[in-house]
Amino acid sequence: MTNKKQCMAAKVDENVVAMVIGSMPGEVSLAKQEYYGHPKNLFWKFVEEVFPDIAFNNPYSSRVQGLINHHIGLWDVLQVCERAGSLDSAIKNAMPNDFSVLSVQAPKLKKLLFNGRKAYDSFMKSLNKAWAEEKGISCVLMPSTSPANASIPQAEKLRKWRQELLNL
């Protein structure tokens, strides 16, 4: 059994102004081919709190389209990596995605919301940091919505996510 993981395609269109950026989807998300597919991940619950038209129980494709309708896309910093399990701390031999493709796919992009420290740090250590600076794209570290992140109270995480998602 290989521990090599491959990210999913970006969920984006030409009107996206912000993107939520993870590190690499966990095992459940990869198996389902759904960003934030683990039922205990708070991401889609937070999205519903901020945008009531995107219900947590809606089909995945409907939730993604709802985000796109609000000009928010989804992607990951890492294109491939090795990892046993789902924890970011287990990621090894990672290769980042080339974010310069977003210059064409999302020409209005102005903000990247990094879902957790690993995503943020991986981006900042890559050549993508220079691309974001050149394009004037702000990079915001967000509290991870992962069930593994219990150090910040849920209400505080939601407050931060609401603030950034509504301030596009």
PDB file of C-alpha atoms in Angstrom:
ATOM      1  CA  MET A   1       0.000   0.000   0.000  1.00  0.00           C
ATOM      2  CA  THR A   2       1.396   3.360  -1.023  1.00  0.00           C
ATOM      3  CA  ASN A   3       1.276   6.451   1.128  1.00  0.00           C
ATOM      4  CA  LYS A   4       1.509   8.748  -1.901  1.00  0.00           C
ATOM      5  CA  LYS A   5      -1.336  11.276  -1.997  1.00  0.00           C
ATOM      6  CA  GLN A   6      -2.480  13.471  -4.885  1.00  0.00           C
ATOM      7  CA  CYS A   7      -4.560  16.605  -4.438  1.00  0.00           C
ATOM      8  CA  MET A   8      -7.902  17.127  -6.109  1.00  0.00           C
ATOM      9  CA  ALA A   9      -8.584  19.642  -8.857  1.00  0.00           C
ATOM     10  CA  ALA A  10      -9.110  23.262  -7.908  1.00  0.00           C
ATOM     11  CA  LYS A  11     -12.731  24.350  -7.595  1.00  0.00           C
ATOM     12  CA  VAL A  12     -12.585  27.772  -9.211  1.00  0.00           C
ATOM     13  CA  ASP A  13     -13.977  29.997 -11.934  1.00  0.00           C
ATOM     14  CA  GLU A  14     -13.149  33.372 -13.443  1.00  0.00           C
ATOM     15  CA  ASN A  15     -15.198  35.281 -10.830  1.00  0.00           C
ATOM     16  CA  VAL A  16     -13.511  33.840  -7.745  1.00  0.00           C
ATOM     17  CA  VAL A  17     -11.968  36.545  -5.542  1.00  0.00           C
ATOM     18  CA  ALA A  18     -10.942  34.337  -2.591  1.00  0.00           C
ATOM     19  CA  MET A  19      -9.840  30.752  -2.212  1.00  0.00           C
ATOM     20  CA  VAL A  20      -9.778  28.478   0.799  1.00  0.00           C
ATOM     21  CA  ILE A  21      -6.475  26.625   0.654  1.00  0.00           C
ATOM     22  CA  GLY A  22      -5.780  23.401   2.537  1.00  0.00           C
ATOM     23  CA  SER A  23      -2.577  21.391   2.762  1.00  0.00           C
ATOM     24  CA  MET A  24      -3.670  17.987   1.405  1.00  0.00           C
ATOM     25  CA  PRO A  25      -7.082  16.353   1.872  1.00  0.00           C
ATOM     26  CA  GLY A  26      -7.309  13.644   4.520  1.00  0.00           C
ATOM     27  CA  GLU A  27      -8.076  10.006   3.834  1.00  0.00           C
ATOM     28  CA  VAL A  28     -11.869  10.393   4.043  1.00  0.00           C
ATOM     29  CA  SER A  29     -11.874  13.435   1.758  1.00  0.00           C
ATOM     30  CA  LEU A  30      -9.638  11.721  -0.795  1.00  0.00           C
ATOM     31  CA  ALA A  31     -11.787   8.574  -0.746  1.00  0.00           C
ATOM     32  CA  LYS A  32     -14.932  10.648  -1.288  1.00  0.00           C
ATOM     33  CA  GLN A  33     -13.169  13.080  -3.660  1.00  0.00           C
ATOM     34  CA  GLU A  34     -14.682  15.931  -1.643  1.00  0.00           C
ATOM     35  CA  TYR A  35     -12.878  18.845  -0.062  1.00  0.00           C
ATOM     36  CA  TYR A  36     -13.467  18.767   3.712  1.00  0.00           C
ATOM     37  CA  GLY A  37     -15.339  15.478   3.381  1.00  0.00           C
ATOM     38  CA  HIS A  38     -14.721  14.200   6.903  1.00  0.00           C
ATOM     39  CA  PRO A  39     -18.018  14.531   8.806  1.00  0.00           C
ATOM     40  CA  LYS A  40     -16.243  16.004  11.849  1.00  0.00           C
ATOM     41  CA  ASN A  41     -14.464  18.702   9.859  1.00  0.00           C
ATOM     42  CA  LEU A  42     -16.119  22.032  10.646  1.00  0.00           C
ATOM     43  CA  PHE A  43     -15.525  23.694   7.268  1.00  0.00           C
ATOM     44  CA  TRP A  44     -18.932  23.089   5.650  1.00  0.00           C
ATOM     45  CA  LYS A  45     -20.721  23.771   8.942  1.00  0.00           C
ATOM     46  CA  PHE A  46     -18.972  27.148   9.132  1.00  0.00           C
ATOM     47  CA  VAL A  47     -19.843  27.844   5.497  1.00  0.00           C
ATOM     48  CA  GLU A  48     -23.514  27.213   6.263  1.00  0.00           C
ATOM     49  CA  GLU A  49     -23.332  29.539   9.284  1.00  0.00           C
ATOM     50  CA  VAL A  50     -21.922  32.316   7.094  1.00  0.00           C
ATOM     51  CA  PHE A  51     -23.924  31.564   3.926  1.00  0.00           C
ATOM     52  CA  PRO A  52     -27.260  29.936   4.883  1.00  0.00           C
ATOM     53  CA  ASP A  53     -27.971  29.184   1.211  1.00  0.00           C
ATOM     54  CA  ILE A  54     -25.134  26.600   1.305  1.00  0.00           C
ATOM     55  CA  ALA A  55     -26.617  23.940   3.554  1.00  0.00           C
ATOM     56  CA  PHE A  56     -24.258  21.408   5.128  1.00  0.00           C
ATOM     57  CA  ASN A  57     -26.605  18.565   4.128  1.00  0.00           C
ATOM     58  CA  ASN A  58     -26.786  19.601   0.461  1.00  0.00           C
ATOM     59  CA  PRO A  59     -24.974  17.377  -2.048  1.00  0.00           C
ATOM     60  CA  TYR A  60     -21.265  18.166  -2.336  1.00  0.00           C
ATOM     61  CA  SER A  61     -21.551  19.536  -5.886  1.00  0.00           C
ATOM     62  CA  SER A  62     -24.263  21.948  -4.717  1.00  0.00           C
ATOM     63  CA  ARG A  63     -22.113  23.154  -1.797  1.00  0.00           C
ATOM     64  CA  VAL A  64     -19.133  23.738  -4.077  1.00  0.00           C
ATOM     65  CA  GLN A  65     -21.294  25.618  -6.573  1.00  0.00           C
ATOM     66  CA  GLY A  66     -22.684  27.672  -3.711  1.00  0.00           C
ATOM     67  CA  LEU A  67     -19.171  28.710  -2.712  1.00  0.00           C
ATOM     68  CA  ILE A  68     -18.328  29.558  -6.321  1.00  0.00           C
ATOM     69  CA  ASN A  69     -21.539  31.639  -6.481  1.00  0.00           C
ATOM     70  CA  HIS A  70     -20.164  33.574  -3.499  1.00  0.00           C
ATOM     71  CA  HIS A  71     -16.866  33.989  -5.441  1.00  0.00           C
ATOM     72  CA  ILE A  72     -14.934  31.555  -3.236  1.00  0.00           C
ATOM     73  CA  GLY A  73     -12.862  28.673  -4.582  1.00  0.00           C
ATOM     74  CA  LEU A  74     -11.143  25.648  -3.036  1.00  0.00           C
ATOM     75  CA  TRP A  75      -7.711  24.099  -3.554  1.00  0.00           C
ATOM     76  CA  ASP A  76      -4.635  22.764  -1.789  1.00  0.00           C
ATOM     77  CA  VAL A  77      -1.074  23.972  -1.478  1.00  0.00           C
ATOM     78  CA  LEU A  78       0.352  20.522  -2.107  1.00  0.00           C
ATOM     79  CA  GLN A  79       0.045  18.697  -5.403  1.00  0.00           C
ATOM     80  CA  VAL A  80       1.524  15.441  -4.106  1.00  0.00           C
ATOM     81  CA  CYS A  81       3.017  14.181  -0.886  1.00  0.00           C
ATOM     82  CA  GLU A  82       3.639  11.051   1.112  1.00  0.00           C
ATOM     83  CA  ARG A  83       1.556  10.622   4.227  1.00  0.00           C
ATOM     84  CA  ALA A  84       0.334   7.728   6.317  1.00  0.00           C
ATOM     85  CA  GLY A  85      -3.098   8.653   7.640  1.00  0.00           C
ATOM     86  CA  SER A  86      -4.558  12.144   7.551  1.00  0.00           C
ATOM     87  CA  LEU A  87      -2.481  14.285   9.900  1.00  0.00           C
ATOM     88  CA  ASP A  88      -0.594  17.241   8.434  1.00  0.00           C
ATOM     89  CA  SER A  89       2.286  16.436  10.766  1.00  0.00           C
ATOM     90  CA  ALA A  90       2.825  13.165   8.853  1.00  0.00           C
ATOM     91  CA  ILE A  91       3.326  14.857   5.449  1.00  0.00           C
ATOM     92  CA  LYS A  92       6.671  14.124   3.821  1.00  0.00           C
ATOM     93  CA  ASN A  93       8.275  14.659   0.395  1.00  0.00           C
ATOM     94  CA  ALA A  94       5.725  17.278  -0.595  1.00  0.00           C
ATOM     95  CA  MET A  95       5.583  19.071  -3.938  1.00  0.00           C
ATOM     96  CA  PRO A  96       3.449  22.232  -4.169  1.00  0.00           C
ATOM     97  CA  ASN A  97       0.874  23.066  -6.792  1.00  0.00           C
ATOM     98  CA  ASP A  98       1.753  25.819  -9.253  1.00  0.00           C
ATOM     99  CA  PHE A  99      -0.498  28.673  -8.187  1.00  0.00           C
ATOM    100  CA  SER A 100       0.400  30.769 -11.230  1.00  0.00           C
ATOM    101  CA  VAL A 101      -2.341  28.867 -13.120  1.00  0.00           C
ATOM    102  CA  LEU A 102      -4.818  30.847 -11.019  1.00  0.00           C
ATOM    103  CA  SER A 103      -3.764  34.007 -12.863  1.00  0.00           C
ATOM    104  CA  VAL A 104      -5.786  32.626 -15.788  1.00  0.00           C
ATOM    105  CA  GLN A 105      -8.385  30.519 -13.956  1.00  0.00           C
ATOM    106  CA  ALA A 106      -9.224  33.204 -11.368  1.00  0.00           C
ATOM    107  CA  PRO A 107      -7.985  36.579 -12.675  1.00  0.00           C
ATOM    108  CA  LYS A 108      -9.944  38.488  -9.961  1.00  0.00           C
ATOM    109  CA  LEU A 109      -8.327  36.535  -7.101  1.00  0.00           C
ATOM    110  CA  LYS A 110      -7.228  38.784  -4.246  1.00  0.00           C
ATOM    111  CA  LYS A 111      -7.228  36.637  -1.104  1.00  0.00           C
ATOM    112  CA  LEU A 112      -6.017  33.185  -0.039  1.00  0.00           C
ATOM    113  CA  LEU A 113      -7.440  31.802   3.206  1.00  0.00           C
ATOM    114  CA  PHE A 114      -5.157  29.059   4.490  1.00  0.00           C
ATOM    115  CA  ASN A 115      -7.036  26.405   6.440  1.00  0.00           C
ATOM    116  CA  GLY A 116      -4.401  25.761   9.084  1.00  0.00           C
ATOM    117  CA  ARG A 117      -0.716  26.286   9.790  1.00  0.00           C
ATOM    118  CA  LYS A 118       0.631  23.492   7.548  1.00  0.00           C
ATOM    119  CA  ALA A 119      -1.099  24.915   4.468  1.00  0.00           C
ATOM    120  CA  TYR A 120       0.126  28.426   5.253  1.00  0.00           C
ATOM    121  CA  ASP A 121       3.720  27.418   6.025  1.00  0.00           C
ATOM    122  CA  SER A 122       3.953  25.142   2.965  1.00  0.00           C
ATOM    123  CA  PHE A 123       2.786  27.984   0.720  1.00  0.00           C
ATOM    124  CA  MET A 124       5.163  30.503   2.284  1.00  0.00           C
ATOM    125  CA  LYS A 125       8.143  28.162   1.747  1.00  0.00           C
ATOM    126  CA  SER A 126       7.301  27.658  -1.931  1.00  0.00           C
ATOM    127  CA  LEU A 127       7.809  29.791  -5.022  1.00  0.00           C
ATOM    128  CA  ASN A 128       4.077  30.539  -4.820  1.00  0.00           C
ATOM    129  CA  LYS A 129       4.764  33.158  -2.143  1.00  0.00           C
ATOM    130  CA  ALA A 130       6.547  35.355  -4.713  1.00  0.00           C
ATOM    131  CA  TRP A 131       3.655  34.886  -7.162  1.00  0.00           C
ATOM    132  CA  ALA A 132       1.120  36.017  -4.528  1.00  0.00           C
ATOM    133  CA  GLU A 133       3.241  39.045  -3.607  1.00  0.00           C
ATOM    134  CA  GLU A 134       3.659  40.008  -7.264  1.00  0.00           C
ATOM    135  CA  LYS A 135      -0.117  39.769  -7.829  1.00  0.00           C
ATOM    136  CA  GLY A 136      -0.974  41.628  -4.617  1.00  0.00           C
ATOM    137  CA  ILE A 137      -2.875  38.656  -3.232  1.00  0.00           C
ATOM    138  CA  SER A 138      -3.259  38.667   0.540  1.00  0.00           C
ATOM    139  CA  CYS A 139      -2.443  35.481   2.424  1.00  0.00           C
ATOM    140  CA  VAL A 140      -4.417  34.897   5.619  1.00  0.00           C
ATOM    141  CA  LEU A 141      -3.723  32.144   8.143  1.00  0.00           C
ATOM    142  CA  MET A 142      -7.061  30.753   9.346  1.00  0.00           C
ATOM    143  CA  PRO A 143      -7.712  28.409  12.266  1.00  0.00           C
ATOM    144  CA  SER A 144      -7.876  24.856  10.975  1.00  0.00           C
ATOM    145  CA  THR A 145     -11.354  23.381  10.680  1.00  0.00           C
ATOM    146  CA  SER A 146      -9.902  19.884  11.117  1.00  0.00           C
ATOM    147  CA  PRO A 147     -11.191  17.728  13.973  1.00  0.00           C
ATOM    148  CA  ALA A 148      -7.520  17.375  14.981  1.00  0.00           C
ATOM    149  CA  ASN A 149      -7.399  21.092  15.874  1.00  0.00           C
ATOM    150  CA  ALA A 150      -8.993  21.318  19.304  1.00  0.00           C
ATOM    151  CA  SER A 151      -6.740  24.059  20.712  1.00  0.00           C
ATOM    152  CA  ILE A 152      -9.023  26.932  19.631  1.00  0.00           C
ATOM    153  CA  PRO A 153     -12.668  27.051  20.777  1.00  0.00           C
ATOM    154  CA  GLN A 154     -15.158  26.412  17.968  1.00  0.00           C
ATOM    155  CA  ALA A 155     -16.883  29.771  18.501  1.00  0.00           C
ATOM    156  CA  GLU A 156     -13.568  31.592  18.037  1.00  0.00           C
ATOM    157  CA  LYS A 157     -12.805  29.629  14.858  1.00  0.00           C
ATOM    158  CA  LEU A 158     -16.259  30.456  13.472  1.00  0.00           C
ATOM    159  CA  ARG A 159     -15.825  34.164  14.314  1.00  0.00           C
ATOM    160  CA  LYS A 160     -12.567  34.319  12.350  1.00  0.00           C
ATOM    161  CA  TRP A 161     -13.978  32.371   9.386  1.00  0.00           C
ATOM    162  CA  ARG A 162     -17.112  34.549   9.294  1.00  0.00           C
ATOM    163  CA  GLN A 163     -15.008  37.718   9.394  1.00  0.00           C
ATOM    164  CA  GLU A 164     -12.800  36.658   6.471  1.00  0.00           C
ATOM    165  CA  LEU A 165     -15.488  35.036   4.300  1.00  0.00           C
ATOM    166  CA  LEU A 166     -17.688  38.116   4.533  1.00  0.00           C
ATOM    167  CA  ASN A 167     -14.795  40.522   3.941  1.00  0.00           C
ATOM    168  CA  LEU A 168     -14.033  39.773   0.321  1.00  0.00           C
TER     169      LEU A 168
END
